[in-house]
Each structure stands twice: as structure tokens, then as C-alpha cells.
């Protein structure tokens, strides 16, 4: 495996479900990011982890809960989502926070909330 | 005024055309300027990044930054159908990337 991988690639969930998105980077990086990509909107940064510590939470609703057990893995736990949360969720990594101008993205998880 | 403005297009050109993609910005603090390419059902792929004003060339791609005008461009020479994708500009300051909305390019054979 190379680069940044994400699973699952597609997810359909009801508003009462609980699910998790997984991201793994094989680049030896120390910073990891979650982004939300919606149609006709710029990428929205959700969370940032640097050396496993959360350094940024951009006013994301608590129904999204990130977890970073080590520098290579990042999770996004989802519960009681709303239909407007349907989007492409992208994980990215960079060498560290100061090198965040060079980010590498995974393929994303296409989430549909019904 | 949004920090980063990018014409959403879409843009359709014939194969072999020179393509010019542009973004403007308002934040003078931006230091790095990036272009990402995103194919359908894929994540964004970093194409090029530049620091400060000037040109940077990589094969058929040239990135241009004019900090005095707060304007960046990506030129694609001899465009190919495989260049059909969404192109996102992004700018970096204070450890944060700010993206444009992206423009969808279609290169017709």
C-alpha cells in the first residue's frame, strides 16, 4: 500500500446509525487532516492532528468525533448524522503541521445519509 | 470578498489547446500556492506548488504567481483528454490551506 488509503469508499447510513471512517497513511507523515467536500463548495477543513494531538477543530458538530491513535491512522466516528452531512470525506497527511502546504489526499469516502 | 475566488466553469476545450486556469485571492499573508487535480471519484492530487511570485514549469504544466495582483494561473500546453478533471487552486498561510471551489475541465478528442 502506498500513499493515503481510506475505507470504506462508499457508505450509506441512516440518521440513527453509528459508523466510522478509517484513514491510513504510508508516507511517514506526522500530521493528518479530515476535510469535507460538498458539491460547488470549497474543501472544508474539519480536524487537524499533529503528532497524534488534535490541534484544530473548525467548529464541527459533535456528531463527528475524530480519533488519532498514532501518526499513521485517523478515524472519523459518525453518529446521528443529518442528510446535509452527505458529502465526500477526504483524509490528507503532510510531513507535519508546519509543512502543511504539501498535503497528500486519500481517495475519500462518499457518505450518503438517508 | 471570499479569500480565494476561482471561476467554477465548466470549461471545454479541444485536444491540443492551451488551457489557462486562474484564481484570485485577497489575503496578502498567503505564502505558498498550490494546484490540485481531482479526477472523478478520486481524491485531489497535488500537481505543483510555488513559493512567492514567478513561474514554475513541470512538463506541460506551468504555474504562475503574481503576488502584486493577487492572481495565480495554471497553464496546460497541448491539452489531452486525460487532463479532463477538476482543478483546485489552494493557498497556504499560518499552517492552513484555503481552497478555491474548483473548475471542471473537459478536453474533447
PDB file of C-alpha atoms in Angstrom:
ATOM      1  CA  UNK A   1       0.000   0.000   0.000  1.00  0.00           C
ATOM      2  CA  UNK A   2       1.264   3.450  -0.836  1.00  0.00           C
ATOM      3  CA  UNK A   3       0.085   6.966  -0.172  1.00  0.00           C
ATOM      4  CA  UNK A   4      -3.099   7.583   1.747  1.00  0.00           C
ATOM      5  CA  UNK A   5      -5.856   4.987   1.865  1.00  0.00           C
ATOM      6  CA  UNK A   6      -9.422   5.349   3.094  1.00  0.00           C
ATOM      7  CA  UNK A   7     -12.127   2.834   3.905  1.00  0.00           C
ATOM      8  CA  UNK A   8     -14.905   2.371   3.162  1.00  0.00           C
ATOM      9  CA  UNK A   9     -15.043   4.091  -0.220  1.00  0.00           C
ATOM     10  CA  UNK A  10     -18.829   4.355  -0.078  1.00  0.00           C
ATOM     11  CA  UNK A  11     -21.145   4.429   2.914  1.00  0.00           C
ATOM     12  CA  UNK A  12     -24.902   4.752   3.195  1.00  0.00           C
ATOM     13  CA  UNK A  13     -26.242   5.216   6.680  1.00  0.00           C
ATOM     14  CA  UNK A  14     -29.460   6.166   8.386  1.00  0.00           C
ATOM     15  CA  UNK A  15     -29.681   9.108  10.720  1.00  0.00           C
ATOM     16  CA  UNK A  16     -29.692   6.870  13.787  1.00  0.00           C
ATOM     17  CA  UNK A  17     -26.718   4.713  12.785  1.00  0.00           C
ATOM     18  CA  UNK A  18     -23.186   4.828  14.127  1.00  0.00           C
ATOM     19  CA  UNK A  19     -20.337   4.244  11.713  1.00  0.00           C
ATOM     20  CA  UNK A  20     -16.636   5.020  11.415  1.00  0.00           C
ATOM     21  CA  UNK A  21     -14.398   6.133   8.576  1.00  0.00           C
ATOM     22  CA  UNK A  22     -10.791   4.991   8.543  1.00  0.00           C
ATOM     23  CA  UNK A  23      -7.718   6.611   7.054  1.00  0.00           C
ATOM     24  CA  UNK A  24      -4.176   5.252   6.896  1.00  0.00           C
ATOM     25  CA  UNK A  25      -1.099   6.975   5.506  1.00  0.00           C
ATOM     26  CA  UNK A  26       2.036   5.146   4.390  1.00  0.00           C
ATOM     27  CA  UNK A  27       4.168   8.257   3.866  1.00  0.00           C
ATOM     28  CA  UNK A  28       5.791   8.561   7.280  1.00  0.00           C
ATOM     29  CA  UNK A  29       3.961  11.831   7.902  1.00  0.00           C
ATOM     30  CA  UNK A  30       3.088  13.277  11.286  1.00  0.00           C
ATOM     31  CA  UNK A  31       0.088  15.478  10.510  1.00  0.00           C
ATOM     32  CA  UNK A  32      -3.303  14.223   9.382  1.00  0.00           C
ATOM     33  CA  UNK A  33      -6.454  16.036   8.358  1.00  0.00           C
ATOM     34  CA  UNK A  34     -10.159  15.452   7.770  1.00  0.00           C
ATOM     35  CA  UNK A  35     -11.898  17.515   5.085  1.00  0.00           C
ATOM     36  CA  UNK A  36     -15.497  17.653   3.857  1.00  0.00           C
ATOM     37  CA  UNK A  37     -16.100  18.184   0.146  1.00  0.00           C
ATOM     38  CA  UNK A  38     -19.602  19.166  -0.939  1.00  0.00           C
ATOM     39  CA  UNK A  39     -20.752  19.987  -4.443  1.00  0.00           C
ATOM     40  CA  UNK A  40     -19.897  23.509  -5.618  1.00  0.00           C
ATOM     41  CA  UNK A  41     -18.204  24.397  -2.307  1.00  0.00           C
ATOM     42  CA  UNK A  42     -14.528  24.644  -1.426  1.00  0.00           C
ATOM     43  CA  UNK A  43     -12.974  21.896   0.661  1.00  0.00           C
ATOM     44  CA  UNK A  44     -13.802  22.485   4.316  1.00  0.00           C
ATOM     45  CA  UNK A  45     -11.175  21.608   6.884  1.00  0.00           C
ATOM     46  CA  UNK A  46     -12.743  19.748   9.799  1.00  0.00           C
ATOM     47  CA  UNK A  47      -9.969  18.470  12.075  1.00  0.00           C
ATOM     48  CA  UNK A  48      -6.195  18.537  12.275  1.00  0.00           C
ATOM     49  CA  UNK A  49      -3.877  16.208  14.169  1.00  0.00           C
ATOM     50  CA  UNK A  50      -0.167  16.856  14.585  1.00  0.00           C
ATOM     51  CA  UNK A  51       1.925  14.110  16.197  1.00  0.00           C
ATOM     52  CA  UNK A  52      -1.323  12.462  17.380  1.00  0.00           C
ATOM     53  CA  UNK A  53      -2.562  15.589  19.129  1.00  0.00           C
ATOM     54  CA  UNK A  54      -5.647  17.406  17.881  1.00  0.00           C
ATOM     55  CA  UNK A  55      -4.619  20.948  17.025  1.00  0.00           C
ATOM     56  CA  UNK A  56      -7.681  22.200  15.211  1.00  0.00           C
ATOM     57  CA  UNK A  57     -11.427  21.677  15.272  1.00  0.00           C
ATOM     58  CA  UNK A  58     -13.203  24.028  12.885  1.00  0.00           C
ATOM     59  CA  UNK A  59     -16.499  24.285  14.754  1.00  0.00           C
ATOM     60  CA  UNK A  60     -17.506  20.813  13.637  1.00  0.00           C
ATOM     61  CA  UNK A  61     -20.738  19.461  15.187  1.00  0.00           C
ATOM     62  CA  UNK A  62     -20.229  16.898  17.919  1.00  0.00           C
ATOM     63  CA  UNK A  63     -21.917  14.206  15.825  1.00  0.00           C
ATOM     64  CA  UNK A  64     -18.479  13.967  14.152  1.00  0.00           C
ATOM     65  CA  UNK A  65     -15.818  12.610  16.506  1.00  0.00           C
ATOM     66  CA  UNK A  66     -12.206  12.151  15.349  1.00  0.00           C
ATOM     67  CA  UNK A  67      -9.653   9.762  16.765  1.00  0.00           C
ATOM     68  CA  UNK A  68      -5.926   9.506  16.040  1.00  0.00           C
ATOM     69  CA  UNK A  69      -4.347   6.509  17.807  1.00  0.00           C
ATOM     70  CA  UNK A  70      -0.969   7.010  16.096  1.00  0.00           C
ATOM     71  CA  UNK A  71       0.588   9.132  13.356  1.00  0.00           C
ATOM     72  CA  UNK A  72      -0.396   6.676  10.631  1.00  0.00           C
ATOM     73  CA  UNK A  73      -4.080   6.199  11.430  1.00  0.00           C
ATOM     74  CA  UNK A  74      -7.027   8.534  11.653  1.00  0.00           C
ATOM     75  CA  UNK A  75     -10.667   7.748  12.279  1.00  0.00           C
ATOM     76  CA  UNK A  76     -13.868   9.755  11.998  1.00  0.00           C
ATOM     77  CA  UNK A  77     -16.692   8.375  14.119  1.00  0.00           C
ATOM     78  CA  UNK A  78     -20.163   9.293  12.956  1.00  0.00           C
ATOM     79  CA  UNK A  79     -23.442   9.211  14.881  1.00  0.00           C
ATOM     80  CA  UNK A  80     -26.911  10.677  14.446  1.00  0.00           C
ATOM     81  CA  UNK A  81     -25.957  12.408  11.222  1.00  0.00           C
ATOM     82  CA  UNK A  82     -28.214  14.666   9.173  1.00  0.00           C
ATOM     83  CA  UNK A  83     -28.950  14.441   5.424  1.00  0.00           C
ATOM     84  CA  UNK A  84     -26.901  17.637   4.892  1.00  0.00           C
ATOM     85  CA  UNK A  85     -23.844  15.712   6.113  1.00  0.00           C
ATOM     86  CA  UNK A  86     -23.892  13.726   2.874  1.00  0.00           C
ATOM     87  CA  UNK A  87     -20.610  14.572   1.134  1.00  0.00           C
ATOM     88  CA  UNK A  88     -17.195  13.246   0.178  1.00  0.00           C
ATOM     89  CA  UNK A  89     -14.994  12.981   3.283  1.00  0.00           C
ATOM     90  CA  UNK A  90     -11.313  13.279   2.495  1.00  0.00           C
ATOM     91  CA  UNK A  91      -8.329  12.421   4.635  1.00  0.00           C
ATOM     92  CA  UNK A  92      -4.967  14.053   3.992  1.00  0.00           C
ATOM     93  CA  UNK A  93      -1.495  13.985   5.506  1.00  0.00           C
ATOM     94  CA  UNK A  94       1.611  16.158   5.486  1.00  0.00           C
ATOM     95  CA  UNK A  95       5.089  15.906   6.947  1.00  0.00           C
ATOM     96  CA  UNK A  96       3.916  17.927   9.930  1.00  0.00           C
ATOM     97  CA  UNK A  97       1.797  20.984  10.644  1.00  0.00           C
ATOM     98  CA  UNK A  98       4.481  23.422   9.514  1.00  0.00           C
ATOM     99  CA  UNK A  99       4.738  21.553   6.220  1.00  0.00           C
ATOM    100  CA  UNK A 100       1.007  21.532   5.658  1.00  0.00           C
ATOM    101  CA  UNK A 101       1.346  23.349   2.327  1.00  0.00           C
ATOM    102  CA  UNK A 102       2.221  19.957   0.854  1.00  0.00           C
ATOM    103  CA  UNK A 103      -0.716  17.702   1.662  1.00  0.00           C
ATOM    104  CA  UNK A 104      -1.487  14.356   0.130  1.00  0.00           C
ATOM    105  CA  UNK A 105      -5.066  13.182  -0.065  1.00  0.00           C
ATOM    106  CA  UNK A 106      -6.753   9.822   0.058  1.00  0.00           C
ATOM    107  CA  UNK A 107      -9.494   8.821  -2.396  1.00  0.00           C
ATOM    108  CA  UNK A 108     -12.265   9.791   0.018  1.00  0.00           C
ATOM    109  CA  UNK A 109     -15.371   8.156   1.446  1.00  0.00           C
ATOM    110  CA  UNK A 110     -18.605   9.032  -0.324  1.00  0.00           C
ATOM    111  CA  UNK A 111     -21.140   9.296   2.503  1.00  0.00           C
ATOM    112  CA  UNK A 112     -24.879   9.319   1.961  1.00  0.00           C
ATOM    113  CA  UNK A 113     -27.155   9.921   4.944  1.00  0.00           C
ATOM    114  CA  UNK A 114     -30.736   8.773   4.420  1.00  0.00           C
TER     115      UNK A 114
ATOM    116  CA  UNK B   1     -14.998  39.041  -0.562  1.00  0.00           C
ATOM    117  CA  UNK B   2     -14.004  35.375  -0.363  1.00  0.00           C
ATOM    118  CA  UNK B   3     -10.359  34.661   0.436  1.00  0.00           C
ATOM    119  CA  UNK B   4      -9.915  32.588  -2.729  1.00  0.00           C
ATOM    120  CA  UNK B   5     -12.003  33.016  -5.872  1.00  0.00           C
ATOM    121  CA  UNK B   6     -11.995  30.513  -8.704  1.00  0.00           C
ATOM    122  CA  UNK B   7     -14.231  30.572 -11.760  1.00  0.00           C
ATOM    123  CA  UNK B   8     -16.314  27.399 -11.397  1.00  0.00           C
ATOM    124  CA  UNK B   9     -16.611  26.873 -15.168  1.00  0.00           C
ATOM    125  CA  UNK B  10     -17.111  24.293 -16.567  1.00  0.00           C
ATOM    126  CA  UNK B  11     -14.509  24.656 -19.305  1.00  0.00           C
ATOM    127  CA  UNK B  12     -14.433  22.608 -22.511  1.00  0.00           C
ATOM    128  CA  UNK B  13     -11.545  22.747 -24.980  1.00  0.00           C
ATOM    129  CA  UNK B  14     -10.400  20.687 -27.971  1.00  0.00           C
ATOM    130  CA  UNK B  15      -7.416  18.387 -27.673  1.00  0.00           C
ATOM    131  CA  UNK B  16      -4.150  20.223 -28.187  1.00  0.00           C
ATOM    132  CA  UNK B  17      -5.438  23.575 -26.896  1.00  0.00           C
ATOM    133  CA  UNK B  18      -3.613  25.682 -24.354  1.00  0.00           C
ATOM    134  CA  UNK B  19      -5.650  25.889 -21.174  1.00  0.00           C
ATOM    135  CA  UNK B  20      -5.443  28.740 -18.685  1.00  0.00           C
ATOM    136  CA  UNK B  21      -6.935  28.282 -15.217  1.00  0.00           C
ATOM    137  CA  UNK B  22      -6.962  31.183 -12.783  1.00  0.00           C
ATOM    138  CA  UNK B  23      -7.576  32.101  -9.172  1.00  0.00           C
ATOM    139  CA  UNK B  24      -7.584  35.383  -7.341  1.00  0.00           C
ATOM    140  CA  UNK B  25      -7.156  35.928  -3.639  1.00  0.00           C
ATOM    141  CA  UNK B  26      -7.474  38.655  -1.064  1.00  0.00           C
ATOM    142  CA  UNK B  27      -5.186  37.520   1.789  1.00  0.00           C
ATOM    143  CA  UNK B  28      -1.731  39.046   1.447  1.00  0.00           C
ATOM    144  CA  UNK B  29      -0.387  36.553   4.003  1.00  0.00           C
ATOM    145  CA  UNK B  30      -0.575  33.610   1.592  1.00  0.00           C
ATOM    146  CA  UNK B  31       2.934  32.261   1.014  1.00  0.00           C
ATOM    147  CA  UNK B  32       2.517  29.004  -0.902  1.00  0.00           C
ATOM    148  CA  UNK B  33       0.277  28.490  -3.904  1.00  0.00           C
ATOM    149  CA  UNK B  34      -0.869  25.049  -4.984  1.00  0.00           C
ATOM    150  CA  UNK B  35      -2.738  23.403  -7.798  1.00  0.00           C
ATOM    151  CA  UNK B  36      -4.520  20.109  -7.244  1.00  0.00           C
ATOM    152  CA  UNK B  37      -6.108  17.866  -9.872  1.00  0.00           C
ATOM    153  CA  UNK B  38      -9.098  15.739  -8.946  1.00  0.00           C
ATOM    154  CA  UNK B  39     -10.409  13.024 -11.199  1.00  0.00           C
ATOM    155  CA  UNK B  40     -13.970  11.832 -10.820  1.00  0.00           C
ATOM    156  CA  UNK B  41     -14.407   9.591  -7.753  1.00  0.00           C
ATOM    157  CA  UNK B  42     -10.828  10.267  -6.603  1.00  0.00           C
ATOM    158  CA  UNK B  43      -9.144  12.476  -4.044  1.00  0.00           C
ATOM    159  CA  UNK B  44      -7.249  15.651  -5.003  1.00  0.00           C
ATOM    160  CA  UNK B  45      -3.712  15.068  -6.283  1.00  0.00           C
ATOM    161  CA  UNK B  46      -1.050  17.715  -5.713  1.00  0.00           C
ATOM    162  CA  UNK B  47       0.182  18.861  -9.132  1.00  0.00           C
ATOM    163  CA  UNK B  48       2.504  21.709  -8.290  1.00  0.00           C
ATOM    164  CA  UNK B  49       3.235  24.276  -5.657  1.00  0.00           C
ATOM    165  CA  UNK B  50       5.139  27.532  -5.811  1.00  0.00           C
ATOM    166  CA  UNK B  51       6.508  29.916  -3.237  1.00  0.00           C
ATOM    167  CA  UNK B  52       6.363  33.659  -3.954  1.00  0.00           C
ATOM    168  CA  UNK B  53       5.905  35.261  -7.355  1.00  0.00           C
ATOM    169  CA  UNK B  54       7.202  33.755 -10.560  1.00  0.00           C
ATOM    170  CA  UNK B  55       6.778  30.756 -12.819  1.00  0.00           C
ATOM    171  CA  UNK B  56       7.335  27.078 -12.262  1.00  0.00           C
ATOM    172  CA  UNK B  57       7.251  24.550 -15.065  1.00  0.00           C
ATOM    173  CA  UNK B  58       6.697  20.792 -14.948  1.00  0.00           C
ATOM    174  CA  UNK B  59       6.298  19.139 -18.317  1.00  0.00           C
ATOM    175  CA  UNK B  60       3.178  20.500 -19.998  1.00  0.00           C
ATOM    176  CA  UNK B  61       2.144  22.390 -16.840  1.00  0.00           C
ATOM    177  CA  UNK B  62       3.234  25.886 -15.841  1.00  0.00           C
ATOM    178  CA  UNK B  63       2.179  27.552 -12.606  1.00  0.00           C
ATOM    179  CA  UNK B  64       2.387  31.315 -12.404  1.00  0.00           C
ATOM    180  CA  UNK B  65       2.042  33.534  -9.333  1.00  0.00           C
ATOM    181  CA  UNK B  66       1.681  37.313  -9.362  1.00  0.00           C
ATOM    182  CA  UNK B  67       1.569  38.427  -5.740  1.00  0.00           C
ATOM    183  CA  UNK B  68       1.269  42.103  -6.649  1.00  0.00           C
ATOM    184  CA  UNK B  69      -2.025  41.377  -8.429  1.00  0.00           C
ATOM    185  CA  UNK B  70      -3.030  38.541  -6.064  1.00  0.00           C
ATOM    186  CA  UNK B  71      -3.506  36.290  -9.052  1.00  0.00           C
ATOM    187  CA  UNK B  72      -2.339  32.771  -9.831  1.00  0.00           C
ATOM    188  CA  UNK B  73      -2.618  30.729 -13.005  1.00  0.00           C
ATOM    189  CA  UNK B  74      -2.082  27.199 -14.229  1.00  0.00           C
ATOM    190  CA  UNK B  75      -1.318  26.747 -17.913  1.00  0.00           C
ATOM    191  CA  UNK B  76      -1.650  23.388 -19.607  1.00  0.00           C
ATOM    192  CA  UNK B  77       0.040  23.084 -23.014  1.00  0.00           C
ATOM    193  CA  UNK B  78      -1.017  20.538 -25.639  1.00  0.00           C
ATOM    194  CA  UNK B  79      -4.003  19.500 -23.545  1.00  0.00           C
ATOM    195  CA  UNK B  80      -5.003  15.837 -23.636  1.00  0.00           C
ATOM    196  CA  UNK B  81      -8.290  14.055 -22.901  1.00  0.00           C
ATOM    197  CA  UNK B  82      -6.524  12.605 -19.849  1.00  0.00           C
ATOM    198  CA  UNK B  83      -6.300  16.154 -18.469  1.00  0.00           C
ATOM    199  CA  UNK B  84     -10.095  16.165 -18.073  1.00  0.00           C
ATOM    200  CA  UNK B  85     -10.620  16.642 -14.344  1.00  0.00           C
ATOM    201  CA  UNK B  86     -11.476  19.237 -11.729  1.00  0.00           C
ATOM    202  CA  UNK B  87      -8.623  21.602 -10.905  1.00  0.00           C
ATOM    203  CA  UNK B  88      -8.448  23.163  -7.463  1.00  0.00           C
ATOM    204  CA  UNK B  89      -6.266  26.083  -6.522  1.00  0.00           C
ATOM    205  CA  UNK B  90      -5.157  26.293  -2.900  1.00  0.00           C
ATOM    206  CA  UNK B  91      -3.174  28.807  -0.902  1.00  0.00           C
ATOM    207  CA  UNK B  92      -1.300  28.453   2.361  1.00  0.00           C
ATOM    208  CA  UNK B  93      -0.680  30.736   5.284  1.00  0.00           C
ATOM    209  CA  UNK B  94      -0.325  30.152   9.032  1.00  0.00           C
ATOM    210  CA  UNK B  95      -0.307  26.361   8.624  1.00  0.00           C
ATOM    211  CA  UNK B  96      -3.669  26.398   6.879  1.00  0.00           C
ATOM    212  CA  UNK B  97      -4.705  25.621   3.302  1.00  0.00           C
ATOM    213  CA  UNK B  98      -7.565  27.580   1.753  1.00  0.00           C
ATOM    214  CA  UNK B  99      -9.095  26.111  -1.386  1.00  0.00           C
ATOM    215  CA  UNK B 100     -10.976  27.519  -4.330  1.00  0.00           C
ATOM    216  CA  UNK B 101     -14.204  25.823  -5.410  1.00  0.00           C
ATOM    217  CA  UNK B 102     -12.510  24.105  -8.342  1.00  0.00           C
ATOM    218  CA  UNK B 103     -13.093  24.261 -12.088  1.00  0.00           C
ATOM    219  CA  UNK B 104     -14.075  21.245 -14.175  1.00  0.00           C
ATOM    220  CA  UNK B 105     -12.081  20.925 -17.386  1.00  0.00           C
ATOM    221  CA  UNK B 106     -13.119  18.720 -20.282  1.00  0.00           C
ATOM    222  CA  UNK B 107     -10.689  18.129 -23.158  1.00  0.00           C
ATOM    223  CA  UNK B 108     -12.509  16.886 -26.261  1.00  0.00           C
ATOM    224  CA  UNK B 109     -10.695  14.379 -28.508  1.00  0.00           C
TER     225      UNK B 109
END
